[in-house]
PDB file of C-alpha atoms in Angstrom:
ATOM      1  CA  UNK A 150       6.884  46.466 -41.009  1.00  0.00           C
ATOM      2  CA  UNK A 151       8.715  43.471 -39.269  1.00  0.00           C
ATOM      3  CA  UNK A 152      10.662  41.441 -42.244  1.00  0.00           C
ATOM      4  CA  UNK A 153      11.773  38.182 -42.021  1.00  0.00           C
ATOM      5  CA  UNK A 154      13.381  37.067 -45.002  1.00  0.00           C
ATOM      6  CA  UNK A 155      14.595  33.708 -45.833  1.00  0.00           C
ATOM      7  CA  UNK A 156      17.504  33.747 -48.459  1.00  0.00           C
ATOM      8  CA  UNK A 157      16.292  30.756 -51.056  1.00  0.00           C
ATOM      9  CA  UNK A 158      12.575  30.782 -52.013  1.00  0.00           C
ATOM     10  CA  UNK A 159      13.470  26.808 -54.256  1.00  0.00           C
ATOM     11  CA  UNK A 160      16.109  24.951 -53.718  1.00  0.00           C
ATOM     12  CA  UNK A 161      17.213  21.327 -55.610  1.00  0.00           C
ATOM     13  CA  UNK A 162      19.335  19.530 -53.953  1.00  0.00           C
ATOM     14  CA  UNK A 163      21.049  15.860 -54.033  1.00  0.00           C
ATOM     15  CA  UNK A 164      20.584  13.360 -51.233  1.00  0.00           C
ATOM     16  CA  UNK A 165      23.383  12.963 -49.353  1.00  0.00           C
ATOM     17  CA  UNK A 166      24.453  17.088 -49.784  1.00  0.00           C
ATOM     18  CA  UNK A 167      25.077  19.344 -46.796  1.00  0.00           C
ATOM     19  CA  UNK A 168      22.399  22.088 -47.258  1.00  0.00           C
ATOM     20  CA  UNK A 169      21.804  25.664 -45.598  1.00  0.00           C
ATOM     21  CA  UNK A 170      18.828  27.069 -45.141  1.00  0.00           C
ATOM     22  CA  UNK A 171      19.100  31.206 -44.132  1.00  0.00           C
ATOM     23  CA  UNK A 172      16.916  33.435 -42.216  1.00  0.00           C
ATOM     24  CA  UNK A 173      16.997  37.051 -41.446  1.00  0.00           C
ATOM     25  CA  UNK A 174      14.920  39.200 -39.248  1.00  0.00           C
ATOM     26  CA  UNK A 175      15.499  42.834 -38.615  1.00  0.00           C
ATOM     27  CA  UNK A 176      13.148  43.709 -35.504  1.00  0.00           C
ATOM     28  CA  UNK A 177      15.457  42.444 -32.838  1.00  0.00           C
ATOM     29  CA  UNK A 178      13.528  39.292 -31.859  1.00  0.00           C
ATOM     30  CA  UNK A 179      15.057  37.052 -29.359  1.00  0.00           C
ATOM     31  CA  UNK A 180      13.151  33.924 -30.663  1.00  0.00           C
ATOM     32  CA  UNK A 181      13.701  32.357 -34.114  1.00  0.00           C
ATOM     33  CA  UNK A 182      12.295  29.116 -35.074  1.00  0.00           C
ATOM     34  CA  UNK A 183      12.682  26.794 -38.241  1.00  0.00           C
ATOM     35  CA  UNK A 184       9.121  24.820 -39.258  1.00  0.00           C
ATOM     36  CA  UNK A 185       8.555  22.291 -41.726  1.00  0.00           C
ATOM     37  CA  UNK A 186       4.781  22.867 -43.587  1.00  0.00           C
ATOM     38  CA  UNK A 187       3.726  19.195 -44.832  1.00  0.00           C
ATOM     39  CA  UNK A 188       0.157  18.693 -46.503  1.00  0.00           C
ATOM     40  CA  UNK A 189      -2.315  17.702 -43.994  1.00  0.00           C
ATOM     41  CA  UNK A 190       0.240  17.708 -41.322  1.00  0.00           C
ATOM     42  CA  UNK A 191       0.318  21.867 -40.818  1.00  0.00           C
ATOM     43  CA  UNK A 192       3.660  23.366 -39.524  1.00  0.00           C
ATOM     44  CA  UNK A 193       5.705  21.423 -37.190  1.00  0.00           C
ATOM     45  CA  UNK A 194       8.544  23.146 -35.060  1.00  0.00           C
ATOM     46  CA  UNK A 195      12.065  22.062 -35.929  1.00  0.00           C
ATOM     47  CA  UNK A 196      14.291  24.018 -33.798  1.00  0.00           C
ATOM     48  CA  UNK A 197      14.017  27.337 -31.994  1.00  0.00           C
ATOM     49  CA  UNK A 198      15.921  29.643 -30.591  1.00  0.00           C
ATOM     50  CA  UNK A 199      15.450  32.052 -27.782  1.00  0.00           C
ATOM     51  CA  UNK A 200      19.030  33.896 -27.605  1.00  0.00           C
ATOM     52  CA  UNK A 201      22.103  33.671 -29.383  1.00  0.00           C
ATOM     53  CA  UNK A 202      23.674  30.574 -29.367  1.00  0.00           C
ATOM     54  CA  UNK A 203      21.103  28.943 -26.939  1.00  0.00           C
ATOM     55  CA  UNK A 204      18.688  26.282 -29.239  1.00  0.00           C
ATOM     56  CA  UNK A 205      15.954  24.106 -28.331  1.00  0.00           C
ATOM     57  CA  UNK A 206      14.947  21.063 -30.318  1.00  0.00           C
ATOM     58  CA  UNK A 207      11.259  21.307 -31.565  1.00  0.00           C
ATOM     59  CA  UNK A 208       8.954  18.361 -32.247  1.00  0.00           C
ATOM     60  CA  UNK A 209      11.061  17.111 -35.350  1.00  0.00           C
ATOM     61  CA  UNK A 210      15.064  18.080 -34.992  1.00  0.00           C
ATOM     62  CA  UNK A 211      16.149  14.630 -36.644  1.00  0.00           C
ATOM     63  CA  UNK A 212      18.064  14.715 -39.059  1.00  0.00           C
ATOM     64  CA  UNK A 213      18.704  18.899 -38.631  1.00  0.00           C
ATOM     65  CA  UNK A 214      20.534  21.155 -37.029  1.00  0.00           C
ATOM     66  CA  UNK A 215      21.174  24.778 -36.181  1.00  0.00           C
ATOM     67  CA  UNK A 216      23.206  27.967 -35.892  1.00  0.00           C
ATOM     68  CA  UNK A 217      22.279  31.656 -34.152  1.00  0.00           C
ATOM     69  CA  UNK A 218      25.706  33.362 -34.170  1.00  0.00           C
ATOM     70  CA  UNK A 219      24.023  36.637 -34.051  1.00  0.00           C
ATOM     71  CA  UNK A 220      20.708  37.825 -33.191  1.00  0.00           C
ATOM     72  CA  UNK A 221      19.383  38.457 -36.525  1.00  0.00           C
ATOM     73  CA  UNK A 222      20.182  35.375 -38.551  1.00  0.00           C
ATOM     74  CA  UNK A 223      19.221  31.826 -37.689  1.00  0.00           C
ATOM     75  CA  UNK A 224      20.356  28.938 -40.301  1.00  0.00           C
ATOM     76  CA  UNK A 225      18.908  25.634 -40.500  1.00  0.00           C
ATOM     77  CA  UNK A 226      21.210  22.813 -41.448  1.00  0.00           C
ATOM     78  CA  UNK A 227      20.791  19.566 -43.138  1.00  0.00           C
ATOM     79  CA  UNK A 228      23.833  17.612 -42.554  1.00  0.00           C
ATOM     80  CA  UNK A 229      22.970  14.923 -45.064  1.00  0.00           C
ATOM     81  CA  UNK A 230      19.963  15.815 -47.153  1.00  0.00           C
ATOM     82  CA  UNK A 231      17.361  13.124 -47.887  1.00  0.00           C
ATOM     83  CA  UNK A 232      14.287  12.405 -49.795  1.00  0.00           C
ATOM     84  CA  UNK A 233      12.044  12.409 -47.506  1.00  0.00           C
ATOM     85  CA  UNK A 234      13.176  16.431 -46.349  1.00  0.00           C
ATOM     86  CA  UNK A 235      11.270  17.602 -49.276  1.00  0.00           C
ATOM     87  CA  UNK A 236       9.036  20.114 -47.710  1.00  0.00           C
ATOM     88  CA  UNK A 237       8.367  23.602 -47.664  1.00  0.00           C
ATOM     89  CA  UNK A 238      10.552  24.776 -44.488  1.00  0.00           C
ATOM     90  CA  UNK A 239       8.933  28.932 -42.930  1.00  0.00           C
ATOM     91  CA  UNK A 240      11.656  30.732 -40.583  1.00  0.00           C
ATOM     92  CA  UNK A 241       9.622  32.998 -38.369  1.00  0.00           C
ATOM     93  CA  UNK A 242      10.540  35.296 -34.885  1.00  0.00           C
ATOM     94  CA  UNK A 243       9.156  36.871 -32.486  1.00  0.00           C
ATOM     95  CA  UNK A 244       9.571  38.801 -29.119  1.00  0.00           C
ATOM     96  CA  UNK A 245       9.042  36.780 -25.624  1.00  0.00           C
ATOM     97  CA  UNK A 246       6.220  35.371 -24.311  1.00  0.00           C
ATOM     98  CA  UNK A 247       2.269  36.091 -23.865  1.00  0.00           C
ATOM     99  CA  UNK A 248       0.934  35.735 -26.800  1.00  0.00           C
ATOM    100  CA  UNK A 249       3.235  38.336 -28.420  1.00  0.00           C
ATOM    101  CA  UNK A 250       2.999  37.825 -32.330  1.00  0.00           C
ATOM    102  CA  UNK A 251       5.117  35.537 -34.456  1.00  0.00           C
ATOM    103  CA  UNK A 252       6.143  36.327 -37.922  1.00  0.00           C
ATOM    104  CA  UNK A 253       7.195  34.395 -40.959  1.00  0.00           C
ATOM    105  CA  UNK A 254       9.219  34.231 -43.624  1.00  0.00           C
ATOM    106  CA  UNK A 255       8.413  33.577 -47.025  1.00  0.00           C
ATOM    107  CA  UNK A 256       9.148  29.516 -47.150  1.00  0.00           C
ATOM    108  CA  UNK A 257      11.756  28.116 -48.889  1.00  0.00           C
ATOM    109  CA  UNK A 258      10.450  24.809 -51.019  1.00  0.00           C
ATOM    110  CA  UNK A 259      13.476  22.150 -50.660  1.00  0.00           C
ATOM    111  CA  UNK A 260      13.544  19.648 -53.101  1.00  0.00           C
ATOM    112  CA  UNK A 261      16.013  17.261 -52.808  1.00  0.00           C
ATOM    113  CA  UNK A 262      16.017  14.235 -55.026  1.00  0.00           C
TER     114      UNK A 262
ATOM    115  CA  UNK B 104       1.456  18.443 -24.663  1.00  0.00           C
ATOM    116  CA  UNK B 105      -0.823  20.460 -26.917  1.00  0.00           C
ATOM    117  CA  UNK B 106      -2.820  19.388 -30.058  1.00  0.00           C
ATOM    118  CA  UNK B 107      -4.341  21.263 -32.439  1.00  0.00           C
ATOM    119  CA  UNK B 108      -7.282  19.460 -34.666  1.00  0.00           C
ATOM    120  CA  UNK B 109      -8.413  21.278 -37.917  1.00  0.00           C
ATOM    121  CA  UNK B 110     -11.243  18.538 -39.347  1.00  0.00           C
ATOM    122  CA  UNK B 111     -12.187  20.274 -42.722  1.00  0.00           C
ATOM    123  CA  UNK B 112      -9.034  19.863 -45.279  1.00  0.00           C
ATOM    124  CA  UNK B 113     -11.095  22.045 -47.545  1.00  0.00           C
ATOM    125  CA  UNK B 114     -14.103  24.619 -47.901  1.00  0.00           C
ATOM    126  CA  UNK B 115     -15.543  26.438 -50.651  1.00  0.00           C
ATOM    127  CA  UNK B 116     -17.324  29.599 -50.165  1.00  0.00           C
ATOM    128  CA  UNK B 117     -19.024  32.523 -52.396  1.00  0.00           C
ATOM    129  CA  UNK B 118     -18.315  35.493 -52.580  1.00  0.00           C
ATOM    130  CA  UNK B 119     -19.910  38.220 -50.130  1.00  0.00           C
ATOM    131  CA  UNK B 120     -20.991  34.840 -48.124  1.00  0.00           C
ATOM    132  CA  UNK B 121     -20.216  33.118 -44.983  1.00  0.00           C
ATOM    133  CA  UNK B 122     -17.721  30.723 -44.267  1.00  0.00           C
ATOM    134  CA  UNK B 123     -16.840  29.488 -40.717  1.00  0.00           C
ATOM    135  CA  UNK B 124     -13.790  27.207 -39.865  1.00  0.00           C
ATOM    136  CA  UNK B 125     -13.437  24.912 -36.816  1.00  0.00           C
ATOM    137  CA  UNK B 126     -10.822  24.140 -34.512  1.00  0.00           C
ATOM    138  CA  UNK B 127     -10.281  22.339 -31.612  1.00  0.00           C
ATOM    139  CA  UNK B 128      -7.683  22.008 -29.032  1.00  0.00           C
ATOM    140  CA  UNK B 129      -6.129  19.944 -26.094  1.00  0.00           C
ATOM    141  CA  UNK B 130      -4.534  21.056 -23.053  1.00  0.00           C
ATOM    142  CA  UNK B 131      -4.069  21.309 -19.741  1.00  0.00           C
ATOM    143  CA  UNK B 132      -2.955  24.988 -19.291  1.00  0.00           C
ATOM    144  CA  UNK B 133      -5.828  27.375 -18.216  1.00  0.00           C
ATOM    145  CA  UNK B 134      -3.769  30.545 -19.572  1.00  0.00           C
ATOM    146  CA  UNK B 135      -2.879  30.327 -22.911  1.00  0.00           C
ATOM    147  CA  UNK B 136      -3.057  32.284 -26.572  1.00  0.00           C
ATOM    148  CA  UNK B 137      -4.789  30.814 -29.677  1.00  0.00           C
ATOM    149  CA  UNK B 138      -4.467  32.042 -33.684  1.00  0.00           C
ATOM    150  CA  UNK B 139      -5.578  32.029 -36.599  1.00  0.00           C
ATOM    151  CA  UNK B 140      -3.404  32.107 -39.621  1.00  0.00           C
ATOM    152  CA  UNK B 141      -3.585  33.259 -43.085  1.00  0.00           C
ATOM    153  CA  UNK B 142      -1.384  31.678 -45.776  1.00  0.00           C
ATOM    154  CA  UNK B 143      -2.170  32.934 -49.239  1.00  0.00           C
ATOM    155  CA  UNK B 144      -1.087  31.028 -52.504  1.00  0.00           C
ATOM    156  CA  UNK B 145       2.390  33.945 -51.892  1.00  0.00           C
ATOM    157  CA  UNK B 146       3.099  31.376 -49.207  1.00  0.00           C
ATOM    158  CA  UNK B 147       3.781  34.340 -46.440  1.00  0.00           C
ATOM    159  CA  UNK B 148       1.901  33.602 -43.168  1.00  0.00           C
ATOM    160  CA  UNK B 149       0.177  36.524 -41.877  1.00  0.00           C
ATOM    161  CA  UNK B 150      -2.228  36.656 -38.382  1.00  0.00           C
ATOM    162  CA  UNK B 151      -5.392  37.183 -38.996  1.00  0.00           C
ATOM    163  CA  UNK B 152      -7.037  37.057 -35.074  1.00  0.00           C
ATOM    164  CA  UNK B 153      -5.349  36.375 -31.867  1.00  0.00           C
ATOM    165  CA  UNK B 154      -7.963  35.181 -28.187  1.00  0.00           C
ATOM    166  CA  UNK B 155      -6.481  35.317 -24.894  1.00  0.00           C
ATOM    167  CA  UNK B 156      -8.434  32.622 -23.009  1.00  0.00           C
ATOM    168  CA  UNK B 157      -8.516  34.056 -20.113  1.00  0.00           C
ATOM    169  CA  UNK B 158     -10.357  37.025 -22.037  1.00  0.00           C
ATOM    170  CA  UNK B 159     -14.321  35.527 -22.732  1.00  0.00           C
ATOM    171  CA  UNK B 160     -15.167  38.553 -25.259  1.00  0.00           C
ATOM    172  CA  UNK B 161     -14.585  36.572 -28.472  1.00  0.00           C
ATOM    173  CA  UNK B 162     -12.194  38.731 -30.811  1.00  0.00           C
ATOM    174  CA  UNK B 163     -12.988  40.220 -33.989  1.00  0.00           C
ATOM    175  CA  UNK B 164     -11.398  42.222 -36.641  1.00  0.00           C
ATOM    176  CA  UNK B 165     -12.510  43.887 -39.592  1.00  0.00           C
ATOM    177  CA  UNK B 166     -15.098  40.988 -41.362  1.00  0.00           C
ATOM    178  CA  UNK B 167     -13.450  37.782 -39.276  1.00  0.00           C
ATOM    179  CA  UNK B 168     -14.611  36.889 -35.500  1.00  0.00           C
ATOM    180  CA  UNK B 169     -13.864  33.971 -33.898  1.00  0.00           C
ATOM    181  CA  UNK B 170     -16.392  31.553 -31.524  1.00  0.00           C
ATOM    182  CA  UNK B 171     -14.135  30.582 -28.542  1.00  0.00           C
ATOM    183  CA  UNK B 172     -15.772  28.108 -26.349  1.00  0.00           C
ATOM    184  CA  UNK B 173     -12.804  27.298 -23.572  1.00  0.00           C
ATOM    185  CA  UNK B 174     -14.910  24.621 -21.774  1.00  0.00           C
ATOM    186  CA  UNK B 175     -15.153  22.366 -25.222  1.00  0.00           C
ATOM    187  CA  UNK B 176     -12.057  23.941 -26.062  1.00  0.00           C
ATOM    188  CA  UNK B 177     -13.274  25.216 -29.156  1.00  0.00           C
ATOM    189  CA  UNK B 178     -11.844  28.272 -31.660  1.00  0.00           C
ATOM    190  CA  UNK B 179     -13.785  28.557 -35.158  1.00  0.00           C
ATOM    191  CA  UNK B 180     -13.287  31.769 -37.202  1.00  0.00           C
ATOM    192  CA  UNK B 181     -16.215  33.072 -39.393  1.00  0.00           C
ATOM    193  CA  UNK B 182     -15.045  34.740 -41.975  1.00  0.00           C
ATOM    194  CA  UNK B 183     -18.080  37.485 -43.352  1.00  0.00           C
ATOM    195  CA  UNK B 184     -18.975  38.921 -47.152  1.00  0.00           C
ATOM    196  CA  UNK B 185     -16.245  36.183 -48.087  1.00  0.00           C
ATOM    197  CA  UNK B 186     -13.861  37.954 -50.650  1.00  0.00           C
ATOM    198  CA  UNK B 187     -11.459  36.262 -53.537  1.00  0.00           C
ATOM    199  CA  UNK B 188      -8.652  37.879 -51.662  1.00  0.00           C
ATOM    200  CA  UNK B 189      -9.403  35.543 -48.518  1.00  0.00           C
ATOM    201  CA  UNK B 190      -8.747  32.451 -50.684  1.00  0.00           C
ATOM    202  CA  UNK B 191      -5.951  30.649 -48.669  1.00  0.00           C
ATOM    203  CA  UNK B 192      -4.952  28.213 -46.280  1.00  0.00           C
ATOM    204  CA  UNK B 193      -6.011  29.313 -42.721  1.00  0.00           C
ATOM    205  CA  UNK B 194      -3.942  27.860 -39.636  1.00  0.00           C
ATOM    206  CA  UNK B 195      -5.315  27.642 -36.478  1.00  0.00           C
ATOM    207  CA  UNK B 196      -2.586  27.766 -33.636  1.00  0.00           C
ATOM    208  CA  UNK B 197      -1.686  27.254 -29.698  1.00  0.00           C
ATOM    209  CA  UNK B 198       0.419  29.248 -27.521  1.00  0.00           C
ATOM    210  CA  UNK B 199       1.156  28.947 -23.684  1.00  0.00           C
ATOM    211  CA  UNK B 200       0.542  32.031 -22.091  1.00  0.00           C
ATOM    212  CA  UNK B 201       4.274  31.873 -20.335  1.00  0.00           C
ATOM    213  CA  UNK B 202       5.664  30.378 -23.682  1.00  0.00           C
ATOM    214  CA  UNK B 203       6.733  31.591 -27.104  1.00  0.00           C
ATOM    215  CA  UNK B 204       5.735  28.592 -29.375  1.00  0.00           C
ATOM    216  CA  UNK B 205       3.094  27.911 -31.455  1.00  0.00           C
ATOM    217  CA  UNK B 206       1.371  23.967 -32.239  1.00  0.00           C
ATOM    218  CA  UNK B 207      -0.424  24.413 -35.411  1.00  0.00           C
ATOM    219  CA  UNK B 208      -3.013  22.441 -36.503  1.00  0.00           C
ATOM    220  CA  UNK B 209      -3.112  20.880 -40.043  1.00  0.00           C
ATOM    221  CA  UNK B 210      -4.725  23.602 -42.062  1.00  0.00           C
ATOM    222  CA  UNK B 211      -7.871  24.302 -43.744  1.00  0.00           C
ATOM    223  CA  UNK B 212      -7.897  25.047 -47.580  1.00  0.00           C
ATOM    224  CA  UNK B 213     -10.195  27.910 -48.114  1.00  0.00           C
ATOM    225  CA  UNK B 214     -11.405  28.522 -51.847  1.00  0.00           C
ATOM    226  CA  UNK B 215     -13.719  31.676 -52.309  1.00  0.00           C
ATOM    227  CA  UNK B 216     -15.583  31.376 -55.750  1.00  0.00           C
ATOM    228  CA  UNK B 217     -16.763  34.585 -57.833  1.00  0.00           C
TER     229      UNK B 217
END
């Protein structure tokens, strides 16, 4: 079974704090992606990534950023935490293109206050 | 761009009935992938159906089938004998064919009763 595990399941954390959010996948996926699930909005993309190293801003990268240093792990970084990040964030991967399934993580629930 | 548009927040449904969800999309690619996603109350996202629109045989598995109408760009899933394990929030979600994204729509709360 394809696992993708994200590291934190709740986090707390104070505006203003520098916080990392860590994903794992062990099926050899080249794409990663970081969404944000908001009631009544669905998931929006963040960031993905298609290769190590190589990033793509998704429909909402304000305010985050990212890091694939190897093909298995891709972290999602808030540089300055704010309220209004509060959100349940889902890592998922996948292989390439056509249609090819996408699987998720767990969610990790970010409070930050 | 793509949207996805999921119009009922919420349904209700007993058990061993029928429930079907809508969704509807907008595009302008002619080959393309859509979803449907099951999030139970565990929070892990799972797929529940995949359509290839270029494929007019509307998919099934096990007790859920989808309706896909490409002309109205339409995608419901019918979910049959409705059990208390299906109670979740269902996604329903756009790929390109040539990409490796998916646009989700906003969700649809789905509550099956005893």
């Amino acid at each position: 079974d394809v696992k993708v595990t994200q590291s934190s399941r709740y986090l707390v954390k104070r505006t203003g704090e520098k916080v990392f959010l860590e994903c794992v996948q062990d099926m050899d996926h080249e794409n990663m992606f970081w969404y944000r699930q908001d009631p009544g909005l669905g998931l929006r993309l963040i960031y993905f990534s298609y290769d190590v190293k190589m990033k793509e801003k998704g429909d909402i990268p304000e305010g985050y950023s990212v890091s694939r240093e190897k093909k298995e792990r891709f972290s999602l970084i808030l540089e300055s935490a704010s309220t209004n990040q509060t959100s349940m964030y889902l890592c998922a991967s996948g292989r390439g293109a056509y249609g090819n399934t996408i699987y998720f993580g767990e969610g990790s629930w970010l409070t930050v206050v | 761009a793509q949207t996805v548009t999921q119009s009922q927040p919420e349904m209700s449904v007993q058990e061993a009935e029928t429930v079907t969800l809508s969704c509807t999309y907008d595009t302008s690619e002619n080959n393309y992938y859509l979803f449907w996603y099951k999030q139970p109350p565990s929070r892990q996202m799972i797929l529940v159906i995949r359509q290839e629109a270029y494929k007019q045989q509307n998919a099934t598995e096990n007790r859920f089938s989808v309706n896909f109408q490409k002309a109205a760009k339409s995608f419901s899933l019918k979910i049959s004998d409705s059990q208390l394990g299906d109670t979740a929030m269902y996604f329903c979600a756009f790929m390109k064919a040539a990409g490796n994204k998916l646009t989700f729509g906003g969700g649809t709360r789905v509550l099956v009763k005893p």
